[in-house]
Short mmCIF file of C-alpha atoms in Angstrom, two decimals:
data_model
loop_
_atom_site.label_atom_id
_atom_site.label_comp_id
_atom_site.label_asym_id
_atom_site.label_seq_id
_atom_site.Cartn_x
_atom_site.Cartn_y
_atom_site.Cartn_z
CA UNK A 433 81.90 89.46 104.36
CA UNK A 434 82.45 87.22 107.22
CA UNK A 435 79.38 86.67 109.24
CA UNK A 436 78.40 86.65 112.63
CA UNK A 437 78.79 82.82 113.19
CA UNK A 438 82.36 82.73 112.23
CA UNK A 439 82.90 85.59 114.84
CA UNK A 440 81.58 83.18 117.95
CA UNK A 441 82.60 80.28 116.20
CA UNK A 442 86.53 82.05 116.24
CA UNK A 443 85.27 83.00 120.18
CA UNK A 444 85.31 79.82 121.18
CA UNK A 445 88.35 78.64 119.28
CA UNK A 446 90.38 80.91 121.10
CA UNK A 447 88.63 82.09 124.39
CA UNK A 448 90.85 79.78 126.63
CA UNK A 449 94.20 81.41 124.70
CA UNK A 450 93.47 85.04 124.70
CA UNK A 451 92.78 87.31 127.57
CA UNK A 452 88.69 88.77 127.87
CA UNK A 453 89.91 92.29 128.29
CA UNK A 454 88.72 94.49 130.88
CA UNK A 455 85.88 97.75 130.61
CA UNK A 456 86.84 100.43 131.93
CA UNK A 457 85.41 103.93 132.61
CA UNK A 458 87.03 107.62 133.75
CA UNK A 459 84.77 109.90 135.74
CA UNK A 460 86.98 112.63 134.26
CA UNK A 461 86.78 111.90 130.47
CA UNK A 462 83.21 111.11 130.77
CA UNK A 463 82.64 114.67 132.12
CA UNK A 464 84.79 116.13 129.79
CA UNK A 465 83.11 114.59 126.81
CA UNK A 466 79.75 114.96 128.19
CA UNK A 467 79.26 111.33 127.40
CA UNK A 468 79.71 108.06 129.30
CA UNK A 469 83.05 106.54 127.87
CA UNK A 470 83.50 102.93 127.83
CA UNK A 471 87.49 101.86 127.34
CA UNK A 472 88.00 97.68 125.58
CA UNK A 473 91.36 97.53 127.02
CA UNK A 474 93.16 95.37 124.34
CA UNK A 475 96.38 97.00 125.82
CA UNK A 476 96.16 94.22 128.14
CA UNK A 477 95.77 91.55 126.17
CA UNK A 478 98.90 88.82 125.17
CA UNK A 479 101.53 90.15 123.52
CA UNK A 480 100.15 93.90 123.92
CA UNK A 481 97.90 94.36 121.70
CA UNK A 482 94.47 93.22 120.01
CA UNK A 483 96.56 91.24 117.21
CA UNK A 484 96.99 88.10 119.38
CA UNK A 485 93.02 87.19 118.24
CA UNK A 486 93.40 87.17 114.52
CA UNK A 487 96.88 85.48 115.05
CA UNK A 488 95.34 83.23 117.50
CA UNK A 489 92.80 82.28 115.05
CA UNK A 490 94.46 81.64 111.76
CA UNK A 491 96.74 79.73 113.34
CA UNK A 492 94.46 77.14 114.89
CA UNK A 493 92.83 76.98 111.68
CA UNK A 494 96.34 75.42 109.73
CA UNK A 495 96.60 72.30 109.54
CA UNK A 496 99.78 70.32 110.58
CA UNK A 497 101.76 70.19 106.95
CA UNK A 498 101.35 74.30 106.52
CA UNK A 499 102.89 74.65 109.88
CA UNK A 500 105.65 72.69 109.07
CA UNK A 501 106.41 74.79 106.44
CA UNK A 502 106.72 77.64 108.15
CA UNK A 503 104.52 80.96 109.06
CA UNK A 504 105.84 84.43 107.42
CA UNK A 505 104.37 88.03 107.66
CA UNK A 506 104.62 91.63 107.24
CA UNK A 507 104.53 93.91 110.07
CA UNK A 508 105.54 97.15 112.15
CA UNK A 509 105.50 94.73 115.22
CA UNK A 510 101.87 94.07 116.93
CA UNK A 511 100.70 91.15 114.25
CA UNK A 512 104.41 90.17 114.10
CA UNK A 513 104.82 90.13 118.13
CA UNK A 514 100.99 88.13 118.25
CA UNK A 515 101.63 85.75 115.24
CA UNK A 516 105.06 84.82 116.59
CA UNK A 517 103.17 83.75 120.04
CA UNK A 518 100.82 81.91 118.53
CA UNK A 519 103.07 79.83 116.27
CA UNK A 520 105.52 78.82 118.33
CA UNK A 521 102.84 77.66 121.04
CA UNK A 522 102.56 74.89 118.85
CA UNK A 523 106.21 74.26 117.88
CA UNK A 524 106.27 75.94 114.31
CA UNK A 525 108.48 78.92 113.19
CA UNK A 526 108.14 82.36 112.46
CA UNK A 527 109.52 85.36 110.14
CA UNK A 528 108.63 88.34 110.31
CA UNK A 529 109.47 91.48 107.66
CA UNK A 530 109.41 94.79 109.70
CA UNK A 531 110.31 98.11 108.50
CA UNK A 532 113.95 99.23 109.54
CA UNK A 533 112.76 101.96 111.45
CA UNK A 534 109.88 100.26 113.51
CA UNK A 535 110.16 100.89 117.47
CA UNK A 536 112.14 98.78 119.69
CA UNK A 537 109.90 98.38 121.84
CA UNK A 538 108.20 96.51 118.81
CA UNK A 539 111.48 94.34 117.30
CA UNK A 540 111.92 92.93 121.28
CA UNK A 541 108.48 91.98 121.86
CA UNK A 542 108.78 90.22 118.10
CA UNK A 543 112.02 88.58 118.76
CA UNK A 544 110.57 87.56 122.63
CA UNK A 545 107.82 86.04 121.27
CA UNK A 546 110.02 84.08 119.22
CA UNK A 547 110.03 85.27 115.72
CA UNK A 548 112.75 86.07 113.24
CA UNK A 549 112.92 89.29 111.79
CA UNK A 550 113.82 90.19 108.22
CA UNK A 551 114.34 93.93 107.35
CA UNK A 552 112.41 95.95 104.72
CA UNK A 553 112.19 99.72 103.85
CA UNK A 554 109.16 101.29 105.51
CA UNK A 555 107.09 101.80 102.81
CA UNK A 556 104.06 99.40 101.80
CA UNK A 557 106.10 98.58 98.15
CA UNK A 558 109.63 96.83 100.02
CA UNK A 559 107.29 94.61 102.57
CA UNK A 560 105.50 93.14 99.95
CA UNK A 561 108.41 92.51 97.88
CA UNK A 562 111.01 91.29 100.83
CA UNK A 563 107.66 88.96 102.10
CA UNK A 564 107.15 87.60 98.34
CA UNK A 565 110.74 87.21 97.73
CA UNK A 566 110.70 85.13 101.17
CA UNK A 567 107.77 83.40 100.72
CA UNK A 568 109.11 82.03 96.97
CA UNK A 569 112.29 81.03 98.40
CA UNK A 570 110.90 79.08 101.46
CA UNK A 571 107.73 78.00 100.72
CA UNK A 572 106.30 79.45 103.88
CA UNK A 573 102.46 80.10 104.64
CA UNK A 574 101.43 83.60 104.83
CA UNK A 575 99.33 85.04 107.73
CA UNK A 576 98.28 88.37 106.67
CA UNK A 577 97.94 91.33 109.22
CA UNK A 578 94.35 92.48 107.82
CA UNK A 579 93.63 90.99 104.70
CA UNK A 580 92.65 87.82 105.64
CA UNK A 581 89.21 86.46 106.41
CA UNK A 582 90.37 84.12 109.64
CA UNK A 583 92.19 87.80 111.10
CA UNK A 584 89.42 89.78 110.36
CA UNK A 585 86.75 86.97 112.53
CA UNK A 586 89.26 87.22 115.28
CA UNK A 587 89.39 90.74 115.62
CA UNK A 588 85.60 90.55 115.56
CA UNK A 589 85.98 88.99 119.03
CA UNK A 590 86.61 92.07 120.92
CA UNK A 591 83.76 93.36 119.80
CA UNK A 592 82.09 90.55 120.65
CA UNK A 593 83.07 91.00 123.97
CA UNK A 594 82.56 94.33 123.99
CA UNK A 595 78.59 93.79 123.82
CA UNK A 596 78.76 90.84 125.83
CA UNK A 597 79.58 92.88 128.68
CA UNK A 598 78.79 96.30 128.13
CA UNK A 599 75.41 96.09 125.90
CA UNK A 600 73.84 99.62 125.97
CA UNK A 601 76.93 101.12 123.60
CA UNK A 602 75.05 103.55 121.35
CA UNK A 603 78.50 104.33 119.61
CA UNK A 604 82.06 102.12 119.19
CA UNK A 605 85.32 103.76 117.93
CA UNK A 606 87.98 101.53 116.66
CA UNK A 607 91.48 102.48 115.20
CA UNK A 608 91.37 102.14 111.33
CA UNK A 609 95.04 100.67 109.55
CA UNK A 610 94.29 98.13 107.14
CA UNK A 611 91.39 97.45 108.62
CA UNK A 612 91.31 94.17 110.36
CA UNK A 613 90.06 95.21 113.49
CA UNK A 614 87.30 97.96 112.24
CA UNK A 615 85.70 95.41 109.79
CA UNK A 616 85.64 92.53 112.43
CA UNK A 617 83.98 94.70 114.77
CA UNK A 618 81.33 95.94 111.39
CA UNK A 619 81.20 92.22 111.05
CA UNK A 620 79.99 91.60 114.48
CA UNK A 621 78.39 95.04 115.72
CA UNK A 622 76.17 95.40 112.90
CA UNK A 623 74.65 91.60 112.98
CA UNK A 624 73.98 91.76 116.62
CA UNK A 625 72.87 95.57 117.05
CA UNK A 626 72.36 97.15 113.97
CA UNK A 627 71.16 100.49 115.40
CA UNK A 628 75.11 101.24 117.06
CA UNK A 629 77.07 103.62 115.14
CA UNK A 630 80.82 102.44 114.68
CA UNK A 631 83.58 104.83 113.64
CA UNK A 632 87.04 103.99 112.52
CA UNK A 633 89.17 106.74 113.98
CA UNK A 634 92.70 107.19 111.41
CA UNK A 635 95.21 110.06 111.72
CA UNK A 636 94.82 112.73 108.70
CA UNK A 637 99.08 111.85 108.06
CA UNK A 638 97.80 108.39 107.03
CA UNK A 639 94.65 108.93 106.04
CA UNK A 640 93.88 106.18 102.85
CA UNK A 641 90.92 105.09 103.78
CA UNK A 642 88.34 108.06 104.59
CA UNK A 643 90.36 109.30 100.49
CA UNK A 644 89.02 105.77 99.92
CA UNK A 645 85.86 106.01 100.87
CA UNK A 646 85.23 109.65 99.52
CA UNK A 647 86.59 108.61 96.11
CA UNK A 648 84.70 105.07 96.29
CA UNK A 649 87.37 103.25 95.45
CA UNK A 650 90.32 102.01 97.23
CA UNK A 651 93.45 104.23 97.15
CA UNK A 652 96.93 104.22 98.90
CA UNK A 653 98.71 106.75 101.48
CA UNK A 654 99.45 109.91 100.78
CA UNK A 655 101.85 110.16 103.29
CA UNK A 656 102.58 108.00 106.65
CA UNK A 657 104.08 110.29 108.59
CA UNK A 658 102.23 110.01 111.96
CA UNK A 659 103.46 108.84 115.35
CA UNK A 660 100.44 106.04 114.78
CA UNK A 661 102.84 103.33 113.55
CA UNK A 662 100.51 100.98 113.88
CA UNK A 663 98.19 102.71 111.27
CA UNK A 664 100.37 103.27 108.44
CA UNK A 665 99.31 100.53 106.21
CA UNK A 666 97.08 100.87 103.33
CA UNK A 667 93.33 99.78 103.88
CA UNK A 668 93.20 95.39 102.74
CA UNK A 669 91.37 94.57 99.83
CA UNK A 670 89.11 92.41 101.89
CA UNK A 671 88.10 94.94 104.13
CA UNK A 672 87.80 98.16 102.31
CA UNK A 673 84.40 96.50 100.78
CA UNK A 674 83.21 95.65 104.15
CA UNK A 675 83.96 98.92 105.71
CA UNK A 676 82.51 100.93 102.88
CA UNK A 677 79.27 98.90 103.10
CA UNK A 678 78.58 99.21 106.88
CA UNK A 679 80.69 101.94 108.81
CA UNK A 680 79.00 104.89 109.78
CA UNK A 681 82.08 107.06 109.34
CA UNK A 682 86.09 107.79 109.69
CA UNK A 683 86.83 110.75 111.88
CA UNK A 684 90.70 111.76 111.42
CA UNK A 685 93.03 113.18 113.94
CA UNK A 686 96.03 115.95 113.95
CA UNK A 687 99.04 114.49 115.20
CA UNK A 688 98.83 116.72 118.41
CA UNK A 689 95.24 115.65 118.98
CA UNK A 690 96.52 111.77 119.07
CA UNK A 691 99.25 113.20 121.23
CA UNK A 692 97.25 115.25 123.45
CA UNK A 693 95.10 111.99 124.07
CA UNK A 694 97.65 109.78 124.89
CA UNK A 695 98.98 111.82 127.25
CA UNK A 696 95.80 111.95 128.91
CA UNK A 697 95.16 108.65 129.36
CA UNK A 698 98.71 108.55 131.12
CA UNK A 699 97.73 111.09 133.60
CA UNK A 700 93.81 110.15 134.34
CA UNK A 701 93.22 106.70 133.65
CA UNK A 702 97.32 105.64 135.08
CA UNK A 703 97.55 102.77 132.19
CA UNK A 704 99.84 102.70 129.11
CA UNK A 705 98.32 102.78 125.80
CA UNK A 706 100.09 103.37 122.46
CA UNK A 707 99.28 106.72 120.15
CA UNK A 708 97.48 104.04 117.81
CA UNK A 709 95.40 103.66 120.61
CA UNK A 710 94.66 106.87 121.89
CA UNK A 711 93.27 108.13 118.73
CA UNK A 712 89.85 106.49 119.74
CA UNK A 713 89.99 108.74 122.37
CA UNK A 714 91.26 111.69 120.14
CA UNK A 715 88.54 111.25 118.01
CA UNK A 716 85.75 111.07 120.86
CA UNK A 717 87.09 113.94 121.88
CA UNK A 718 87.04 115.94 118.61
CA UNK A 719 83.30 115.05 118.46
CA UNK A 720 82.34 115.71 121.84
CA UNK A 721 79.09 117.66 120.28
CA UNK A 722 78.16 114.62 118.53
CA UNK A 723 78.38 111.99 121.13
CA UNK A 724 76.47 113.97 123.81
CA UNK A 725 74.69 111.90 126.10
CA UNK A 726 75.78 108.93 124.63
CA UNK A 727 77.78 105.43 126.23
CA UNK A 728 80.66 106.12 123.85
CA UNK A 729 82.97 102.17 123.28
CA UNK A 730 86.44 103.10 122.50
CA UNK A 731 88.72 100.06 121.60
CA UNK A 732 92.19 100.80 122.60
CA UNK A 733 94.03 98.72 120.34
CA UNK A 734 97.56 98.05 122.27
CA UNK A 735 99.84 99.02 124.86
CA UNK A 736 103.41 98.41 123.05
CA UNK A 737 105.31 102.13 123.70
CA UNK A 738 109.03 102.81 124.23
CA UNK A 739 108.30 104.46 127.29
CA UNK A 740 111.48 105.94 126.98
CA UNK A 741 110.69 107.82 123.93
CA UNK A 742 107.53 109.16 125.27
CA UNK A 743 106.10 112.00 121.80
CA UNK A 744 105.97 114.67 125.27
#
């Protein structure tokens, strides 16, 4: 579990390298909801996306001899794009395994960033085994996406934000992947104001972890067929214990509800956001009943779209 002190303590690490994310509100979606809807805009943050805390983070924390030897990871672009920033900021290099049919949008804001790219199958079996193979042959440290207690305290810092700024939520939706970002928001939400309900919101094509946490035990994808390919990884060991233990629940979407969301956002609120992103909204949406009356925080988790292969 990674406490509340490790959240700030990560704040102030990285506040003067990240972006503090704007709040904002719809007039239109808080009507249609019935609710008042309160939007983390991690869209805008460096490199696109949310990912550029964690990253952030567990790179300040190496020390000088694990740089040098190199940082590898696994990922369908955000964490790569974020951890690739944050490495070579201070002069070190970066690899990154990404599945061969991850958006190009994605691979260019990886290789921009400066990171190499190594090419796996896209299923969760081939990253682990082109990473480990890597990883043996180079001797390179490994900054998990998720499972990793230094990602998980970064992530934590949105939320942090989040109640910094806006600190009458009653409920907070997050995406839900592997989890990084979900239990880093637990990790901070539940320590400062218990009495908010969070949600991880996860499409029902990828839906691991609410299987997981009916079963009580952690299980893998079914299937990762969604447009979501940012949350097509399996829930991390690390944080399926802390999500079972303090989430309030996992609401999961169709894959026209995600897209009918996105869309929406596009036309109302005039800023990009991903379909990883929009599911928040999807799944406020889909629970309109529920969060009557309520100031609703939806975390959109990044911006990084081909915009021209727009799912409309």
């Amino acid at each position: 579990m990674v406490s509340l002190q490790e959240i700030i303590d990560s704040h102030g690490r990285i506040e003067k390298l990240v972006h503090r994310t704007p709040i904002l509100t719809n007039l239109g979606l808080n009507e249609l909801i019935g609710a008042q809807i309160y939007c983390k805009c991690e869209n805008f943050q460096k490199t696109g996306a949310f990912k550029f805390r964690g990253a952030s983070n567990a790179v300040e924390l190496l020390s000088e001899k694990e740089l040098a030897r190199g940082v590898a990871t696994a990922s369908s672009g955000n964490h790569g794009a974020a951890l690739a920033k944050a490495v070579t900021r201070k002069n070190g290099n970066v690899t990154v395994v990404m599945p061969n049919n991850s958006s190009l949008k994605k691979v260019d804001n990886v290789r921009r960033n400066g990171g190499e790219i190594i090419w796996c199958e896209p299923f969760q079996e081939s990253r682990e085994k082109v990473l480990n193979d890597f990883v043996r042959n180079t001797g390179a440290v490994v900054i998990h996406p998720y499972n990793d207690e230094r990602i998980i305290a970064g992530q934590g810092t949105a939320a942090l934000e989040f109640l910094q700024d806006c600190s009458d939520l009653d409920v907070i939706i997050t995406p839900l992947s592997g989890g990084g970002l979900l239990s880093g928001t637990l990790c901070a939400v539940k320590n400062m104001k218990p009495e908010i309900m969070v949600y991880g919101a996860e499409p029902e094509e990828a839906d691991d972890a609410f299987r997981s946490l009916s079963a009580g035990e952690r299980l893998g994808n079914e299937t990762t067929n969604t447009i979501c390919d940012g949350l097509r990884a399996q829930i991390g060991m690390i944080n399926f214990p802390i999500i079972q233990k303090l989430v309030d629940g996992i609401i999961t979407l169709s894959e026209m509800e995600i897209i009918l969301s996105m869309k929406m956002v596009f036309e109302r609120m005039k800023i990009v956001i991903e379909p990883s992103s929009s599911i928040v909204l999807a799944a406020a949406l889909k629970n309109k009943k529920e969060f009557s009356g309520k100031n609703v925080g939806l975390i959109f988790s990044g911006g990084n779209i081909d915009c021209d292969d727009l799912p409309w």
